[in-house]
PDB file of C-alpha atoms in Angstrom:
ATOM      1  CA  MET A   1      -0.472  -2.784 -11.342  1.00  0.00           C
ATOM      2  CA  SER A   2      -2.526  -2.819  -8.148  1.00  0.00           C
ATOM      3  CA  ALA A   3      -4.542   0.197  -7.178  1.00  0.00           C
ATOM      4  CA  GLY A   4      -3.335   0.726  -3.634  1.00  0.00           C
ATOM      5  CA  SER A   5       0.036   1.753  -2.296  1.00  0.00           C
ATOM      6  CA  ALA A   6       0.214  -0.518   0.745  1.00  0.00           C
ATOM      7  CA  ALA A   7      -0.414  -4.170   1.387  1.00  0.00           C
ATOM      8  CA  ALA A   8      -1.660  -6.365   4.179  1.00  0.00           C
ATOM      9  CA  THR A   9       0.857  -6.043   6.983  1.00  0.00           C
ATOM     10  CA  ALA A  10       3.969  -8.011   6.158  1.00  0.00           C
ATOM     11  CA  PRO A  11       6.030  -9.931   8.724  1.00  0.00           C
ATOM     12  CA  GLY A  12       8.397  -7.615  10.507  1.00  0.00           C
ATOM     13  CA  THR A  13       6.381  -4.464   9.805  1.00  0.00           C
ATOM     14  CA  SER A  14       6.259  -2.276  12.908  1.00  0.00           C
ATOM     15  CA  ALA A  15       3.289  -0.067  11.986  1.00  0.00           C
ATOM     16  CA  ARG A  16       0.075  -0.981  13.773  1.00  0.00           C
ATOM     17  CA  PRO A  17      -2.428  -2.628  11.440  1.00  0.00           C
ATOM     18  CA  LEU A  18      -5.787  -0.983  10.953  1.00  0.00           C
ATOM     19  CA  LEU A  19      -7.472  -4.380  11.290  1.00  0.00           C
ATOM     20  CA  GLU A  20      -6.292  -7.480  13.117  1.00  0.00           C
ATOM     21  CA  VAL A  21      -8.143 -10.792  13.138  1.00  0.00           C
ATOM     22  CA  ALA A  22      -6.616 -13.270  15.576  1.00  0.00           C
ATOM     23  CA  HIS A  23      -7.590 -16.957  15.790  1.00  0.00           C
ATOM     24  CA  ALA A  24     -11.241 -16.271  14.971  1.00  0.00           C
ATOM     25  CA  SER A  25     -13.555 -19.282  14.778  1.00  0.00           C
ATOM     26  CA  ARG A  26     -17.287 -19.599  14.175  1.00  0.00           C
ATOM     27  CA  ALA A  27     -19.346 -22.771  13.990  1.00  0.00           C
ATOM     28  CA  PHE A  28     -22.979 -23.368  13.089  1.00  0.00           C
ATOM     29  CA  GLY A  29     -24.521 -26.600  14.314  1.00  0.00           C
ATOM     30  CA  GLY A  30     -21.134 -28.218  14.757  1.00  0.00           C
ATOM     31  CA  ILE A  31     -19.913 -27.198  11.291  1.00  0.00           C
ATOM     32  CA  HIS A  32     -16.940 -24.827  11.332  1.00  0.00           C
ATOM     33  CA  ALA A  33     -17.671 -21.995   8.904  1.00  0.00           C
ATOM     34  CA  VAL A  34     -14.503 -20.231  10.054  1.00  0.00           C
ATOM     35  CA  GLU A  35     -11.717 -21.947  11.974  1.00  0.00           C
ATOM     36  CA  ASP A  36      -8.677 -20.278  13.556  1.00  0.00           C
ATOM     37  CA  VAL A  37      -8.483 -17.446  11.017  1.00  0.00           C
ATOM     38  CA  SER A  38      -5.787 -14.811  11.543  1.00  0.00           C
ATOM     39  CA  PHE A  39      -4.718 -11.936   9.306  1.00  0.00           C
ATOM     40  CA  THR A  40      -3.998  -8.214   9.415  1.00  0.00           C
ATOM     41  CA  VAL A  41      -4.703  -5.322   7.086  1.00  0.00           C
ATOM     42  CA  ALA A  42      -2.545  -2.198   7.069  1.00  0.00           C
ATOM     43  CA  PRO A  43      -3.900   1.337   6.689  1.00  0.00           C
ATOM     44  CA  GLY A  44      -4.290   2.134   3.002  1.00  0.00           C
ATOM     45  CA  ALA A  45      -4.096  -1.498   1.912  1.00  0.00           C
ATOM     46  CA  VAL A  46      -6.258  -2.931  -0.854  1.00  0.00           C
ATOM     47  CA  THR A  47      -6.570  -6.588   0.066  1.00  0.00           C
ATOM     48  CA  GLY A  48      -8.454  -9.373  -1.669  1.00  0.00           C
ATOM     49  CA  LEU A  49     -10.130 -12.207   0.236  1.00  0.00           C
ATOM     50  CA  ILE A  50     -10.850 -15.032  -2.183  1.00  0.00           C
ATOM     51  CA  GLY A  51     -11.785 -18.693  -2.123  1.00  0.00           C
ATOM     52  CA  PRO A  52     -14.292 -21.159  -3.516  1.00  0.00           C
ATOM     53  CA  ASN A  53     -17.945 -21.096  -2.493  1.00  0.00           C
ATOM     54  CA  GLY A  54     -18.337 -22.112   1.133  1.00  0.00           C
ATOM     55  CA  ALA A  55     -14.804 -21.092   2.066  1.00  0.00           C
ATOM     56  CA  GLY A  56     -16.043 -18.824   4.872  1.00  0.00           C
ATOM     57  CA  LYS A  57     -15.435 -15.408   3.337  1.00  0.00           C
ATOM     58  CA  THR A  58     -18.852 -13.899   4.028  1.00  0.00           C
ATOM     59  CA  THR A  59     -18.800 -15.327   7.548  1.00  0.00           C
ATOM     60  CA  VAL A  60     -15.511 -13.497   8.100  1.00  0.00           C
ATOM     61  CA  PHE A  61     -17.140 -10.282   6.874  1.00  0.00           C
ATOM     62  CA  ASN A  62     -20.035 -10.849   9.276  1.00  0.00           C
ATOM     63  CA  LEU A  63     -17.555 -11.165  12.143  1.00  0.00           C
ATOM     64  CA  LEU A  64     -15.712  -8.016  11.092  1.00  0.00           C
ATOM     65  CA  SER A  65     -18.858  -5.909  10.708  1.00  0.00           C
ATOM     66  CA  GLY A  66     -20.590  -6.909  13.952  1.00  0.00           C
ATOM     67  CA  ILE A  67     -23.390  -8.848  12.279  1.00  0.00           C
ATOM     68  CA  ASP A  68     -22.084 -11.986  13.977  1.00  0.00           C
ATOM     69  CA  ARG A  69     -19.597 -12.743  16.743  1.00  0.00           C
ATOM     70  CA  PRO A  70     -16.793 -15.300  16.803  1.00  0.00           C
ATOM     71  CA  ASP A  71     -17.045 -18.257  19.145  1.00  0.00           C
ATOM     72  CA  SER A  72     -13.382 -17.675  19.936  1.00  0.00           C
ATOM     73  CA  GLY A  73     -10.625 -15.323  18.886  1.00  0.00           C
ATOM     74  CA  ARG A  74     -10.749 -11.579  18.488  1.00  0.00           C
ATOM     75  CA  VAL A  75     -11.253  -8.791  15.964  1.00  0.00           C
ATOM     76  CA  VAL A  76      -9.302  -5.588  16.634  1.00  0.00           C
ATOM     77  CA  PHE A  77      -9.881  -2.341  14.742  1.00  0.00           C
ATOM     78  CA  GLU A  78      -7.632   0.666  15.349  1.00  0.00           C
ATOM     79  CA  GLY A  79      -6.265  -0.993  18.458  1.00  0.00           C
ATOM     80  CA  ARG A  80      -9.591  -1.809  20.124  1.00  0.00           C
ATOM     81  CA  ARG A  81     -11.608  -4.993  20.163  1.00  0.00           C
ATOM     82  CA  ILE A  82     -14.831  -4.793  18.185  1.00  0.00           C
ATOM     83  CA  ASP A  83     -15.931  -8.440  18.146  1.00  0.00           C
ATOM     84  CA  GLY A  84     -18.371  -7.873  21.004  1.00  0.00           C
ATOM     85  CA  LEU A  85     -19.929  -4.729  19.566  1.00  0.00           C
ATOM     86  CA  SER A  86     -23.174  -4.301  17.652  1.00  0.00           C
ATOM     87  CA  ALA A  87     -23.148  -3.773  13.899  1.00  0.00           C
ATOM     88  CA  SER A  88     -24.322  -0.178  14.324  1.00  0.00           C
ATOM     89  CA  ARG A  89     -21.501   0.562  16.749  1.00  0.00           C
ATOM     90  CA  VAL A  90     -18.920  -0.992  14.431  1.00  0.00           C
ATOM     91  CA  THR A  91     -20.239   1.189  11.604  1.00  0.00           C
ATOM     92  CA  ARG A  92     -19.912   4.326  13.704  1.00  0.00           C
ATOM     93  CA  LEU A  93     -16.331   3.379  14.556  1.00  0.00           C
ATOM     94  CA  GLY A  94     -15.488   3.416  10.865  1.00  0.00           C
ATOM     95  CA  VAL A  95     -16.144   0.020   9.279  1.00  0.00           C
ATOM     96  CA  GLY A  96     -18.377   0.247   6.206  1.00  0.00           C
ATOM     97  CA  ARG A  97     -19.745  -2.679   4.247  1.00  0.00           C
ATOM     98  CA  THR A  98     -21.526  -3.659   1.062  1.00  0.00           C
ATOM     99  CA  PHE A  99     -23.318  -6.992   0.666  1.00  0.00           C
ATOM    100  CA  GLN A 100     -23.596  -9.871  -1.799  1.00  0.00           C
ATOM    101  CA  SER A 101     -27.289  -9.054  -2.164  1.00  0.00           C
ATOM    102  CA  VAL A 102     -27.633  -5.296  -2.533  1.00  0.00           C
ATOM    103  CA  ARG A 103     -29.215  -3.656   0.509  1.00  0.00           C
ATOM    104  CA  VAL A 104     -31.066  -0.464  -0.304  1.00  0.00           C
ATOM    105  CA  PHE A 105     -34.500   0.767   0.753  1.00  0.00           C
ATOM    106  CA  GLY A 106     -36.415   0.124  -2.438  1.00  0.00           C
ATOM    107  CA  ASP A 107     -39.400   2.344  -1.664  1.00  0.00           C
ATOM    108  CA  MET A 108     -37.220   5.346  -0.803  1.00  0.00           C
ATOM    109  CA  THR A 109     -35.413   7.734  -3.111  1.00  0.00           C
ATOM    110  CA  VAL A 110     -31.671   7.567  -3.569  1.00  0.00           C
ATOM    111  CA  ARG A 111     -31.327  10.770  -1.539  1.00  0.00           C
ATOM    112  CA  GLU A 112     -33.371   9.291   1.300  1.00  0.00           C
ATOM    113  CA  ASN A 113     -31.265   6.128   1.284  1.00  0.00           C
ATOM    114  CA  LEU A 114     -28.126   8.190   1.716  1.00  0.00           C
ATOM    115  CA  ARG A 115     -29.720  10.295   4.458  1.00  0.00           C
ATOM    116  CA  VAL A 116     -30.377   7.138   6.454  1.00  0.00           C
ATOM    117  CA  ALA A 117     -26.832   5.930   5.852  1.00  0.00           C
ATOM    118  CA  ASP A 118     -25.390   9.299   6.853  1.00  0.00           C
ATOM    119  CA  MET A 119     -27.352   9.322  10.112  1.00  0.00           C
ATOM    120  CA  ASN A 120     -25.990   5.879  10.970  1.00  0.00           C
ATOM    121  CA  GLY A 121     -22.379   6.807  10.221  1.00  0.00           C
ATOM    122  CA  ALA A 122     -19.660   8.387  12.329  1.00  0.00           C
ATOM    123  CA  ARG A 123     -20.798  11.894  11.325  1.00  0.00           C
ATOM    124  CA  GLY A 124     -24.509  11.273  11.812  1.00  0.00           C
ATOM    125  CA  GLY A 125     -26.396  14.287  13.096  1.00  0.00           C
ATOM    126  CA  THR A 126     -23.637  16.756  12.233  1.00  0.00           C
ATOM    127  CA  PRO A 127     -24.073  19.648   9.775  1.00  0.00           C
ATOM    128  CA  GLY A 128     -23.251  19.133   6.130  1.00  0.00           C
ATOM    129  CA  ALA A 129     -25.279  16.021   5.340  1.00  0.00           C
ATOM    130  CA  ALA A 130     -26.530  17.429   2.033  1.00  0.00           C
ATOM    131  CA  THR A 131     -22.979  18.132   0.903  1.00  0.00           C
ATOM    132  CA  ARG A 132     -21.774  14.693   1.975  1.00  0.00           C
ATOM    133  CA  ILE A 133     -24.623  13.035   0.087  1.00  0.00           C
ATOM    134  CA  ALA A 134     -23.953  15.052  -3.057  1.00  0.00           C
ATOM    135  CA  GLU A 135     -20.230  14.262  -2.940  1.00  0.00           C
ATOM    136  CA  ALA A 136     -20.807  10.523  -2.439  1.00  0.00           C
ATOM    137  CA  LEU A 137     -23.268  10.311  -5.326  1.00  0.00           C
ATOM    138  CA  ASP A 138     -20.997  12.332  -7.570  1.00  0.00           C
ATOM    139  CA  PHE A 139     -18.085  10.020  -6.774  1.00  0.00           C
ATOM    140  CA  VAL A 140     -20.020   6.969  -8.004  1.00  0.00           C
ATOM    141  CA  ASP A 141     -21.592   8.876 -10.916  1.00  0.00           C
ATOM    142  CA  MET A 142     -25.148   8.593  -9.591  1.00  0.00           C
ATOM    143  CA  ALA A 143     -25.901  12.269  -8.905  1.00  0.00           C
ATOM    144  CA  ALA A 144     -28.398  12.374 -11.775  1.00  0.00           C
ATOM    145  CA  HIS A 145     -30.510   9.745  -9.995  1.00  0.00           C
ATOM    146  CA  VAL A 146     -30.694  11.453  -6.601  1.00  0.00           C
ATOM    147  CA  ASP A 147     -34.505  11.708  -6.671  1.00  0.00           C
ATOM    148  CA  ALA A 148     -35.141   8.331  -8.300  1.00  0.00           C
ATOM    149  CA  THR A 149     -36.879   5.583  -6.352  1.00  0.00           C
ATOM    150  CA  ALA A 150     -34.104   3.154  -5.478  1.00  0.00           C
ATOM    151  CA  GLY A 151     -36.176   0.052  -6.154  1.00  0.00           C
ATOM    152  CA  LEU A 152     -36.780   1.130  -9.749  1.00  0.00           C
ATOM    153  CA  LEU A 153     -33.087   1.374 -10.581  1.00  0.00           C
ATOM    154  CA  SER A 154     -31.202  -1.393 -12.350  1.00  0.00           C
ATOM    155  CA  TYR A 155     -29.275  -3.927 -10.276  1.00  0.00           C
ATOM    156  CA  GLY A 156     -25.986  -2.298 -11.211  1.00  0.00           C
ATOM    157  CA  GLN A 157     -27.260   1.155 -10.300  1.00  0.00           C
ATOM    158  CA  ARG A 158     -28.408  -0.158  -6.918  1.00  0.00           C
ATOM    159  CA  LYS A 159     -24.879  -1.510  -6.411  1.00  0.00           C
ATOM    160  CA  LEU A 160     -23.552   2.009  -6.947  1.00  0.00           C
ATOM    161  CA  VAL A 161     -26.132   3.492  -4.573  1.00  0.00           C
ATOM    162  CA  GLU A 162     -25.145   0.984  -1.898  1.00  0.00           C
ATOM    163  CA  LEU A 163     -21.498   1.944  -2.334  1.00  0.00           C
ATOM    164  CA  ALA A 164     -22.429   5.625  -2.045  1.00  0.00           C
ATOM    165  CA  MET A 165     -24.304   4.798   1.170  1.00  0.00           C
ATOM    166  CA  VAL A 166     -21.053   3.426   2.563  1.00  0.00           C
ATOM    167  CA  LEU A 167     -18.959   6.351   1.334  1.00  0.00           C
ATOM    168  CA  VAL A 168     -21.239   8.954   2.920  1.00  0.00           C
ATOM    169  CA  GLN A 169     -20.391   7.420   6.309  1.00  0.00           C
ATOM    170  CA  ALA A 170     -16.670   8.243   5.833  1.00  0.00           C
ATOM    171  CA  PRO A 171     -15.445   4.759   6.802  1.00  0.00           C
ATOM    172  CA  LYS A 172     -11.807   4.042   7.549  1.00  0.00           C
ATOM    173  CA  LEU A 173     -12.216   0.467   6.284  1.00  0.00           C
ATOM    174  CA  ILE A 174     -14.627  -0.668   3.572  1.00  0.00           C
ATOM    175  CA  LEU A 175     -15.623  -4.329   3.297  1.00  0.00           C
ATOM    176  CA  LEU A 176     -16.790  -5.077  -0.247  1.00  0.00           C
ATOM    177  CA  ASP A 177     -18.668  -8.359  -0.599  1.00  0.00           C
ATOM    178  CA  GLU A 178     -18.615  -9.304  -4.299  1.00  0.00           C
ATOM    179  CA  PRO A 179     -18.803  -5.741  -5.649  1.00  0.00           C
ATOM    180  CA  VAL A 180     -18.960  -6.790  -9.319  1.00  0.00           C
ATOM    181  CA  ALA A 181     -20.989 -10.000  -9.063  1.00  0.00           C
ATOM    182  CA  GLY A 182     -23.878 -10.078 -11.515  1.00  0.00           C
ATOM    183  CA  VAL A 183     -23.062  -6.838 -13.320  1.00  0.00           C
ATOM    184  CA  ASN A 184     -22.191  -6.298 -16.973  1.00  0.00           C
ATOM    185  CA  PRO A 185     -18.582  -5.851 -18.159  1.00  0.00           C
ATOM    186  CA  VAL A 186     -18.971  -2.090 -18.618  1.00  0.00           C
ATOM    187  CA  LEU A 187     -20.065  -1.680 -15.008  1.00  0.00           C
ATOM    188  CA  VAL A 188     -17.320  -4.038 -13.816  1.00  0.00           C
ATOM    189  CA  GLU A 189     -14.840  -1.617 -15.364  1.00  0.00           C
ATOM    190  CA  LYS A 190     -16.625   1.376 -13.842  1.00  0.00           C
ATOM    191  CA  ILE A 191     -16.691  -0.104 -10.347  1.00  0.00           C
ATOM    192  CA  GLY A 192     -13.035  -1.034 -10.709  1.00  0.00           C
ATOM    193  CA  ASP A 193     -12.225   2.573 -11.589  1.00  0.00           C
ATOM    194  CA  ILE A 194     -14.213   3.856  -8.594  1.00  0.00           C
ATOM    195  CA  LEU A 195     -12.394   1.529  -6.209  1.00  0.00           C
ATOM    196  CA  ALA A 196      -9.029   2.417  -7.743  1.00  0.00           C
ATOM    197  CA  ARG A 197      -9.768   6.102  -7.136  1.00  0.00           C
ATOM    198  CA  LEU A 198     -10.676   5.310  -3.544  1.00  0.00           C
ATOM    199  CA  ALA A 199      -7.393   3.453  -3.147  1.00  0.00           C
ATOM    200  CA  GLN A 200      -5.491   6.408  -4.556  1.00  0.00           C
ATOM    201  CA  ARG A 201      -7.073   8.540  -1.817  1.00  0.00           C
ATOM    202  CA  GLY A 202      -5.668   6.145   0.779  1.00  0.00           C
ATOM    203  CA  GLN A 203      -8.921   4.308   1.507  1.00  0.00           C
ATOM    204  CA  THR A 204      -8.424   0.874   3.052  1.00  0.00           C
ATOM    205  CA  LEU A 205     -10.383  -1.827   1.211  1.00  0.00           C
ATOM    206  CA  LEU A 206     -10.967  -5.517   1.902  1.00  0.00           C
ATOM    207  CA  VAL A 207     -12.571  -7.162  -1.119  1.00  0.00           C
ATOM    208  CA  VAL A 208     -14.353 -10.515  -1.418  1.00  0.00           C
ATOM    209  CA  GLU A 209     -14.784 -11.330  -5.089  1.00  0.00           C
ATOM    210  CA  HIS A 210     -14.971 -14.383  -7.384  1.00  0.00           C
ATOM    211  CA  ASN A 211     -13.832 -12.376 -10.407  1.00  0.00           C
ATOM    212  CA  ILE A 212     -10.140 -13.204 -10.096  1.00  0.00           C
ATOM    213  CA  PRO A 213      -8.905 -10.892 -12.891  1.00  0.00           C
ATOM    214  CA  PHE A 214     -10.716  -8.030 -11.129  1.00  0.00           C
ATOM    215  CA  VAL A 215      -8.995  -8.918  -7.847  1.00  0.00           C
ATOM    216  CA  THR A 216      -5.546  -9.193  -9.394  1.00  0.00           C
ATOM    217  CA  ARG A 217      -5.878  -5.786 -11.046  1.00  0.00           C
ATOM    218  CA  LEU A 218      -7.147  -4.043  -7.919  1.00  0.00           C
ATOM    219  CA  CYS A 219      -5.475  -5.661  -4.932  1.00  0.00           C
ATOM    220  CA  ASP A 220      -1.988  -5.342  -3.490  1.00  0.00           C
ATOM    221  CA  ARG A 221      -2.257  -8.562  -1.547  1.00  0.00           C
ATOM    222  CA  VAL A 222      -4.572 -11.548  -1.663  1.00  0.00           C
ATOM    223  CA  ILE A 223      -5.670 -13.848   1.157  1.00  0.00           C
ATOM    224  CA  VAL A 224      -6.992 -17.237   0.052  1.00  0.00           C
ATOM    225  CA  MET A 225      -9.501 -19.197   2.145  1.00  0.00           C
ATOM    226  CA  ALA A 226     -10.659 -22.792   1.786  1.00  0.00           C
ATOM    227  CA  ASN A 227     -12.832 -24.891   4.085  1.00  0.00           C
ATOM    228  CA  GLY A 228     -13.074 -22.137   6.682  1.00  0.00           C
ATOM    229  CA  SER A 229      -9.349 -21.546   7.064  1.00  0.00           C
ATOM    230  CA  ILE A 230      -6.666 -19.429   5.453  1.00  0.00           C
ATOM    231  CA  LEU A 231      -4.815 -21.435   2.844  1.00  0.00           C
ATOM    232  CA  THR A 232      -2.172 -18.890   1.883  1.00  0.00           C
ATOM    233  CA  GLU A 233      -1.602 -15.198   1.264  1.00  0.00           C
ATOM    234  CA  GLY A 234       0.702 -13.073  -0.844  1.00  0.00           C
ATOM    235  CA  SER A 235       0.732 -10.999  -3.990  1.00  0.00           C
ATOM    236  CA  ALA A 236      -1.775 -11.873  -6.692  1.00  0.00           C
ATOM    237  CA  ALA A 237       1.015 -13.350  -8.797  1.00  0.00           C
ATOM    238  CA  GLN A 238       2.234 -15.496  -5.920  1.00  0.00           C
ATOM    239  CA  VAL A 239      -1.113 -16.985  -4.971  1.00  0.00           C
ATOM    240  CA  GLN A 240      -2.046 -17.753  -8.577  1.00  0.00           C
ATOM    241  CA  LYS A 241       1.042 -19.945  -8.852  1.00  0.00           C
ATOM    242  CA  ASP A 242       0.333 -21.817  -5.618  1.00  0.00           C
ATOM    243  CA  ALA A 243      -0.714 -25.400  -6.345  1.00  0.00           C
ATOM    244  CA  ARG A 244      -2.908 -25.441  -3.236  1.00  0.00           C
ATOM    245  CA  VAL A 245      -4.898 -22.500  -4.564  1.00  0.00           C
ATOM    246  CA  LEU A 246      -5.427 -24.188  -7.917  1.00  0.00           C
ATOM    247  CA  GLU A 247      -6.572 -27.330  -6.142  1.00  0.00           C
ATOM    248  CA  ALA A 248      -8.993 -25.384  -3.930  1.00  0.00           C
ATOM    249  CA  PHE A 249     -10.630 -23.685  -6.904  1.00  0.00           C
ATOM    250  CA  LEU A 250     -10.450 -26.419  -9.514  1.00  0.00           C
ATOM    251  CA  GLY A 251     -10.213 -29.778  -7.814  1.00  0.00           C
ATOM    252  CA  GLY A 252     -11.713 -31.714  -5.002  1.00  0.00           C
ATOM    253  CA  GLN A 253     -14.823 -29.567  -4.760  1.00  0.00           C
TER     254      GLN A 253
END
């Protein structure tokens, strides 16, 4: 059973999506990393974005988070265009993100990392930062490491710190770029439990991940990319039976 209670907006649904990507394209040196990509994500949805290496998934995340801008098309969040905004502005509007390669300040303590994240979030500069930091670390079970130097933590622990840095910003949408890549099976289970608890709270998640069993357990709906475009989308069961998906992952690579 999937962790969330809603799915990517289905045809005919009248509720406004939290996120809308419409005909977004991005090329680098004449090579189309993303080409005419369109999809929506409803509030409270837990959506997977999967595909083989080079499919364009991380480029899509860069467009959504303000790190990069599309050459054409638009990205709309809560009814307003964000594709022309800076990454810091997008964060303050409520889009949080983790990365394939964990991004923490290695020479700072865990507490200091979360202070920086809190200042850059929607509630930055408001009272209660210490409480927000404590709650975020407790949620990911890292409160005991609050005064540890982040760079001395294990890779998996740094993954949890990075997630806490996102949570302290109170995002409305969290983009998770390979949240369980490179971690041991015990931590895969732990991260899955954390994300499931977030989903139960109504948190909207968009998850890029190569661990397909992890995606199928967590996500309500799955979007499949190949060669920079969307190949198909549907429930996890539906996309796993699609011959085009099997071909994209297993053949012709």
